[in-house]
Tab-separated table of C-alpha atoms and ligand atoms in Angstrom:
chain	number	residue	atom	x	y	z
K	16	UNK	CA	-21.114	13.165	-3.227
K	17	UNK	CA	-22.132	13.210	0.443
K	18	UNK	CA	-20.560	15.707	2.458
K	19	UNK	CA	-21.378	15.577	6.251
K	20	UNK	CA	-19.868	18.262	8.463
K	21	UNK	CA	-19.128	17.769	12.133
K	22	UNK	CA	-17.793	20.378	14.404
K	23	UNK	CA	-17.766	21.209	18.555
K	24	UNK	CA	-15.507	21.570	21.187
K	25	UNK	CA	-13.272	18.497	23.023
K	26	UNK	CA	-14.458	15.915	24.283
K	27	UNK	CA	-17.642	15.609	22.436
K	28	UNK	CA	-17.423	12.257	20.825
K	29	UNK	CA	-17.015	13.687	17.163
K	30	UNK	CA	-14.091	11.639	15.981
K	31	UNK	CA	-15.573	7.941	17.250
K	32	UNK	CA	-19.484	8.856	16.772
K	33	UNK	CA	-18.449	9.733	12.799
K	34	UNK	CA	-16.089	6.820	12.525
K	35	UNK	CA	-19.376	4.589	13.603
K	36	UNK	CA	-21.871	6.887	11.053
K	37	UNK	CA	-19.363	6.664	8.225
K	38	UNK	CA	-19.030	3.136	8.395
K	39	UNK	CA	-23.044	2.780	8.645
K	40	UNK	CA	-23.403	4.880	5.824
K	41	UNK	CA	-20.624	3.193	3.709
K	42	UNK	CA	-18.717	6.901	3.318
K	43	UNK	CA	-15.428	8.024	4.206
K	44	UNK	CA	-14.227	9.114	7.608
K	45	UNK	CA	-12.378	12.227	7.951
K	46	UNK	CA	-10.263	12.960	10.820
K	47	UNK	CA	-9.148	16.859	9.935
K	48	UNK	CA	-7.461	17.134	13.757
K	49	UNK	CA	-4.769	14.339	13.133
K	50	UNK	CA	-3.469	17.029	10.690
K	51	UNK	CA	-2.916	19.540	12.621
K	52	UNK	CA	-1.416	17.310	15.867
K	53	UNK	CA	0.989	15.484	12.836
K	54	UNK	CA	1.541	19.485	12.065
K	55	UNK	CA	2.154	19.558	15.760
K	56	UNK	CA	4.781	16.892	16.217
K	57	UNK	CA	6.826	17.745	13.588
K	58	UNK	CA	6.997	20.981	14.906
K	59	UNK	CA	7.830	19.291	18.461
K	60	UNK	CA	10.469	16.948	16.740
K	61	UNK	CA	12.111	20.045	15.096
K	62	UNK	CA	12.334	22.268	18.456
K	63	UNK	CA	10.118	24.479	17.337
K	64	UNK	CA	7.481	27.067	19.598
K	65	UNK	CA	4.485	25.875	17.874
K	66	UNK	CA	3.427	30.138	19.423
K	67	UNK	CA	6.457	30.931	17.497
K	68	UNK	CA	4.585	31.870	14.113
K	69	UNK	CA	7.344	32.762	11.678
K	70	UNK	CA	9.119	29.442	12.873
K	71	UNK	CA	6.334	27.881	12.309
K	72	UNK	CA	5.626	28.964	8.851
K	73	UNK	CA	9.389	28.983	7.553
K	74	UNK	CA	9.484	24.853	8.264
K	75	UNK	CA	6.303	24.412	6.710
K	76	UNK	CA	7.633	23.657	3.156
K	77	UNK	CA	9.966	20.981	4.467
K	78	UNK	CA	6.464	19.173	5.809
K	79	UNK	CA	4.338	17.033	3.636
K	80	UNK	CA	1.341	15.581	4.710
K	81	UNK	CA	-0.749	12.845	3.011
K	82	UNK	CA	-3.958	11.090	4.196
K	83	UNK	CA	-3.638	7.489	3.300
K	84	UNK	CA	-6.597	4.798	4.048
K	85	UNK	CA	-5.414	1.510	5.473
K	86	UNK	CA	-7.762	-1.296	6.405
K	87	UNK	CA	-10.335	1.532	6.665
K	88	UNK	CA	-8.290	3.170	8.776
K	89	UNK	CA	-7.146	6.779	8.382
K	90	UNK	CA	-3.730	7.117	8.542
K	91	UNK	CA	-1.571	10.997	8.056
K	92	UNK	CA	1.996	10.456	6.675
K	93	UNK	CA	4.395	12.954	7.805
K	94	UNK	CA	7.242	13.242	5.290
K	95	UNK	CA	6.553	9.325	4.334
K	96	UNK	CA	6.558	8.105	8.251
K	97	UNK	CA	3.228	7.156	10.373
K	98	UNK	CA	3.194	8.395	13.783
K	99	UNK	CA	0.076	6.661	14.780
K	100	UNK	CA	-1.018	7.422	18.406
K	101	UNK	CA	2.185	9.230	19.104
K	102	UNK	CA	-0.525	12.344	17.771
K	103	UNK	CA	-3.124	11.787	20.818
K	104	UNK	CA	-1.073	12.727	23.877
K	105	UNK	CA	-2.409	15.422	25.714
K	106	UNK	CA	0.699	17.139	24.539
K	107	UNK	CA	0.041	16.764	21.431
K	108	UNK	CA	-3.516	18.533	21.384
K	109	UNK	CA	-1.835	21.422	22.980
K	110	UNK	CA	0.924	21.707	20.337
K	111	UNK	CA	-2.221	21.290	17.826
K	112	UNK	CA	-4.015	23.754	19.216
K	113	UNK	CA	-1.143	26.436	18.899
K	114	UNK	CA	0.044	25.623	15.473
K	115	UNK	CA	-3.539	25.190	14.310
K	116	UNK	CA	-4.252	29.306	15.150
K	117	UNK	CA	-1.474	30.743	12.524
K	118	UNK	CA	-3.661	31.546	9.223
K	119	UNK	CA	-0.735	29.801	7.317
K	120	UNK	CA	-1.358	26.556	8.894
K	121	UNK	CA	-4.885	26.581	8.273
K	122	UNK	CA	-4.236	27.095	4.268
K	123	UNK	CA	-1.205	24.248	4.472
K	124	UNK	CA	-4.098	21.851	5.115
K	125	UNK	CA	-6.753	23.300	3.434
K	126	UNK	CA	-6.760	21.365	-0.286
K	127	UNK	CA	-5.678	18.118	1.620
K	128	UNK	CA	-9.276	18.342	3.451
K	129	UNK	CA	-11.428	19.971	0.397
K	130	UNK	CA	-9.035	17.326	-1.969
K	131	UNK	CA	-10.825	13.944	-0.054
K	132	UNK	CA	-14.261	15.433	0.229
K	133	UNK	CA	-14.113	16.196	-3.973
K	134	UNK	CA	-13.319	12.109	-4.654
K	135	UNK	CA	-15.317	10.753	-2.025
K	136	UNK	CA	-18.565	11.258	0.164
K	137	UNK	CA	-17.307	11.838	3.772
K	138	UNK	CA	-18.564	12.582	6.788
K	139	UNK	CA	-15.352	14.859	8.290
K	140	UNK	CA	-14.875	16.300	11.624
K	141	UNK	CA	-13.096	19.234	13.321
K	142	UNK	CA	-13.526	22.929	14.227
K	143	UNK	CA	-14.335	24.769	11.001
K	144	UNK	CA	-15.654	22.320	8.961
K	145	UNK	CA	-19.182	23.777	8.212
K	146	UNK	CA	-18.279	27.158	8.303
K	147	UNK	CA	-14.599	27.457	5.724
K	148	UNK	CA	-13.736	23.659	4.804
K	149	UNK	CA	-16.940	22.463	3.531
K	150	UNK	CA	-19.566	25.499	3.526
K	151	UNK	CA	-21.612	23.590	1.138
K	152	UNK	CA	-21.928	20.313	3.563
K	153	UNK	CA	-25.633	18.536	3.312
K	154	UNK	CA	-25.874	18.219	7.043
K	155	UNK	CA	-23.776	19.898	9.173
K	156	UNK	CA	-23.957	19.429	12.645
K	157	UNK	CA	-22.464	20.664	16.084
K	158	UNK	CA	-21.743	18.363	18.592
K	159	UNK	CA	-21.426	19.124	22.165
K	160	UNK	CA	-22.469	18.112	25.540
K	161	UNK	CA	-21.883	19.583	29.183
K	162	UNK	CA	-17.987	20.374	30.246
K	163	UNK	CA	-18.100	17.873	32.583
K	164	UNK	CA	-18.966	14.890	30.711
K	165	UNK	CA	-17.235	15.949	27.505
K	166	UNK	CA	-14.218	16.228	30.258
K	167	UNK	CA	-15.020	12.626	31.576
K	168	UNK	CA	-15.249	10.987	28.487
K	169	UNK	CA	-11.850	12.123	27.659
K	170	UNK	CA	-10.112	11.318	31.194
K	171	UNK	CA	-11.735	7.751	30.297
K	172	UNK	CA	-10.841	7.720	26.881
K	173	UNK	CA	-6.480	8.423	27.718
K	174	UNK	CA	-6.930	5.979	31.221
K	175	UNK	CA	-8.386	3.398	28.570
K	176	UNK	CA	-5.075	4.082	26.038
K	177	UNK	CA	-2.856	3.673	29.330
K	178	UNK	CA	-1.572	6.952	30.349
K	179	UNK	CA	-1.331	8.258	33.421
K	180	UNK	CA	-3.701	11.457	33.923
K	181	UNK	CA	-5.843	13.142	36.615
K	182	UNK	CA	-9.407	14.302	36.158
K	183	UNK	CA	-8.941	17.960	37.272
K	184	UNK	CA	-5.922	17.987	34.746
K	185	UNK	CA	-8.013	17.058	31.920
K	186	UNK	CA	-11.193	19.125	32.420
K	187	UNK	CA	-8.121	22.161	32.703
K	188	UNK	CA	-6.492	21.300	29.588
K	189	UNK	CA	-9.705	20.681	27.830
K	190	UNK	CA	-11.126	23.878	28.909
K	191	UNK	CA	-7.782	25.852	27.675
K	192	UNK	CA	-7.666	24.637	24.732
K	193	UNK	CA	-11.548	24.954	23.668
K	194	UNK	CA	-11.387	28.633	24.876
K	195	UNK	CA	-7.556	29.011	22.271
K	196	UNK	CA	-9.636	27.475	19.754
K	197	UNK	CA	-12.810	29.331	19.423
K	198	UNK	CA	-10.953	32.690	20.020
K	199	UNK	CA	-8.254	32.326	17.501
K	200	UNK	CA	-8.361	35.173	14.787
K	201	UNK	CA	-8.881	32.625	11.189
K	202	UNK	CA	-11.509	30.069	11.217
K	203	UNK	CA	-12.221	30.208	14.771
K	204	UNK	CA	-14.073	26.669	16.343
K	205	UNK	CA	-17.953	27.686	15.918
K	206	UNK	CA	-21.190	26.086	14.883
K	207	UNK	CA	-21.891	27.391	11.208
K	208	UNK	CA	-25.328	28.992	10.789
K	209	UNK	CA	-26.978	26.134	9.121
K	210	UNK	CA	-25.514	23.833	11.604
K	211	UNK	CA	-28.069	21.266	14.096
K	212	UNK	CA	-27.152	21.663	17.367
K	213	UNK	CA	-27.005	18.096	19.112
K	214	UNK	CA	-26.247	18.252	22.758
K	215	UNK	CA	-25.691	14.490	23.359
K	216	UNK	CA	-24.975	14.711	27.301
K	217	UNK	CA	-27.844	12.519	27.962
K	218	UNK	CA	-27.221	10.497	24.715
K	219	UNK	CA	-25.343	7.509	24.760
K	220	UNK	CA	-23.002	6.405	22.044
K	221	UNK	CA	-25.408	4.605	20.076
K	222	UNK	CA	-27.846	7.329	20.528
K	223	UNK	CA	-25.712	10.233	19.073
K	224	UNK	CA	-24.750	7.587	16.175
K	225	UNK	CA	-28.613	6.605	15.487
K	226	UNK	CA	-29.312	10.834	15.866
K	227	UNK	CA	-26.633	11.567	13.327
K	228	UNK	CA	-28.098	8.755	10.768
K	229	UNK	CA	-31.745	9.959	11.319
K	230	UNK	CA	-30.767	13.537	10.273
K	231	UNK	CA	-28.769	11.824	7.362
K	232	UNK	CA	-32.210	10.389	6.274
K	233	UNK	CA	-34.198	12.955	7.064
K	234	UNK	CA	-31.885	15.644	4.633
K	235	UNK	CA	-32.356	12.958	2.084
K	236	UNK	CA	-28.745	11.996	2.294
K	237	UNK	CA	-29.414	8.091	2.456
K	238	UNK	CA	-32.409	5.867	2.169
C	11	DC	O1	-10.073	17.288	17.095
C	11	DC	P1	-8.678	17.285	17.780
C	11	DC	O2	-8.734	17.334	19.270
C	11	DC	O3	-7.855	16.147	17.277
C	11	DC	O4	-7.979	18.654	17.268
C	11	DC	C1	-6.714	19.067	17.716
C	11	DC	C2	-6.603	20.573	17.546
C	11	DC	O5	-6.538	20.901	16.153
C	11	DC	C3	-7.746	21.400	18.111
C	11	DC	O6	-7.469	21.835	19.422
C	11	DC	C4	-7.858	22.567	17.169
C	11	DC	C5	-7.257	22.092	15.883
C	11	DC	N1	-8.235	21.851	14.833
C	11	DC	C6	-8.635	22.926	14.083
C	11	DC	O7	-8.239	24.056	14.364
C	11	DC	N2	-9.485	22.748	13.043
C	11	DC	C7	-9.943	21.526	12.743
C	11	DC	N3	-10.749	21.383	11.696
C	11	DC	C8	-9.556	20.412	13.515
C	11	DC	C9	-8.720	20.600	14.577
């Protein structure tokens, strides 16, 4: 099995640069953030602090979560419903973000993750990928690029979906929420030891895909 590990902060491109890389490689994507915003909204539907950890943790058995693959697309059931893109508002992250810094979360979702990568070769993306979910990853790499593009690319990326944002609000939230993320206590966002660094502000979208493949060859990975 192929296990590809791809970690870094917001904005980076990891979730549509692996989609394209899986898809070239004929492997699995794994999205392991939809998890933790589906953790998110339920915790928004119920009223819930996602700060508030012993709220958090006492609804947790009342939430399943399944990954299901439709059309090649990934999809996370919540207690048997789809939410689809009602999981990528910029609320949403935030709520993520919260909920994903309680240690109890972080073991909720931990056999889902491990569970795909044991029946299938993946190439799965997130914050602690190479360094707890899959330590024993082929090829892990850390994606980033400067704040300022990672912050454009995502102002362009919710403008394209429709909403209504402003730059300086986006490069704020971004920044926020990397900072929560790689200070948290368990599993905090970091580039494993063994991880390439690919800074891809001067890479196009093609180019960080083509990197990622050429590092896939060179680890022996794929012909
Ligand atoms: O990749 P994303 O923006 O969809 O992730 C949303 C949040 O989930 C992110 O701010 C931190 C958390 N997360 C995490 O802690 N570990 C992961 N493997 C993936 C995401």
């Amino acid at each position: 099995m192929i296990q590809i590990a791809i970690d870094g902060p917001g904005g980076a491109g990891k979730s549509t640069v692996s989609k394209a890389v899986a898809a070239k490689l004929g492997i699995v994507y794994v999205d392991t953030g939809a998890l933790y915003r589906t953790i998110g909204l339920y915790v928004k539907q119920a009223g819930i602090d996602p700060k508030d950890t012993e709220a958090v943790v006492k609804c947790l058995p009342d939430i399943s979560i399944e990954i299901r693959y439709i059309d090649g697309k990934q999809c996370v059931f919540l207690n048997g419903t789809d939410h689809g893109d009602a999981i990528r508002t910029p609320e949403m992250s935030m709520y993520a973000s919260a909920v994903s810094a309680i240690p109890e979360v972080r073991t909720f979702l931990l056999d889902t993750q491990r569970d795909i990568a044991r029946k299938n070769s993946v190439i799965m993306d997130g914050r602690d990928i190479g360094t707890v979910i899959l330590p024993d990853a082929q090829l892990k790499i850390y994606l980033t690029a400067s704040e300022e593009c990672r912050a454009r690319r995502r102002y362009d990326e919710l403008v394209a979906k429709g909403q209504n944002v402003r730059f300086e609000d986006v490069l704020a939230e971004m920044n926020q929420r990397d900072k929560q993320d790689s200070s948290r206590a368990v599993a905090p966002a970091t580039a494993a030891e063994d991880a390439i660094l690919l800074d891809n502000t001067d890479l196009d979208f093609d180019g960080t895909v083509n990197a990622i493949v050429e590092l896939a060859i060179k680890t022996g990975l794929v012909d």
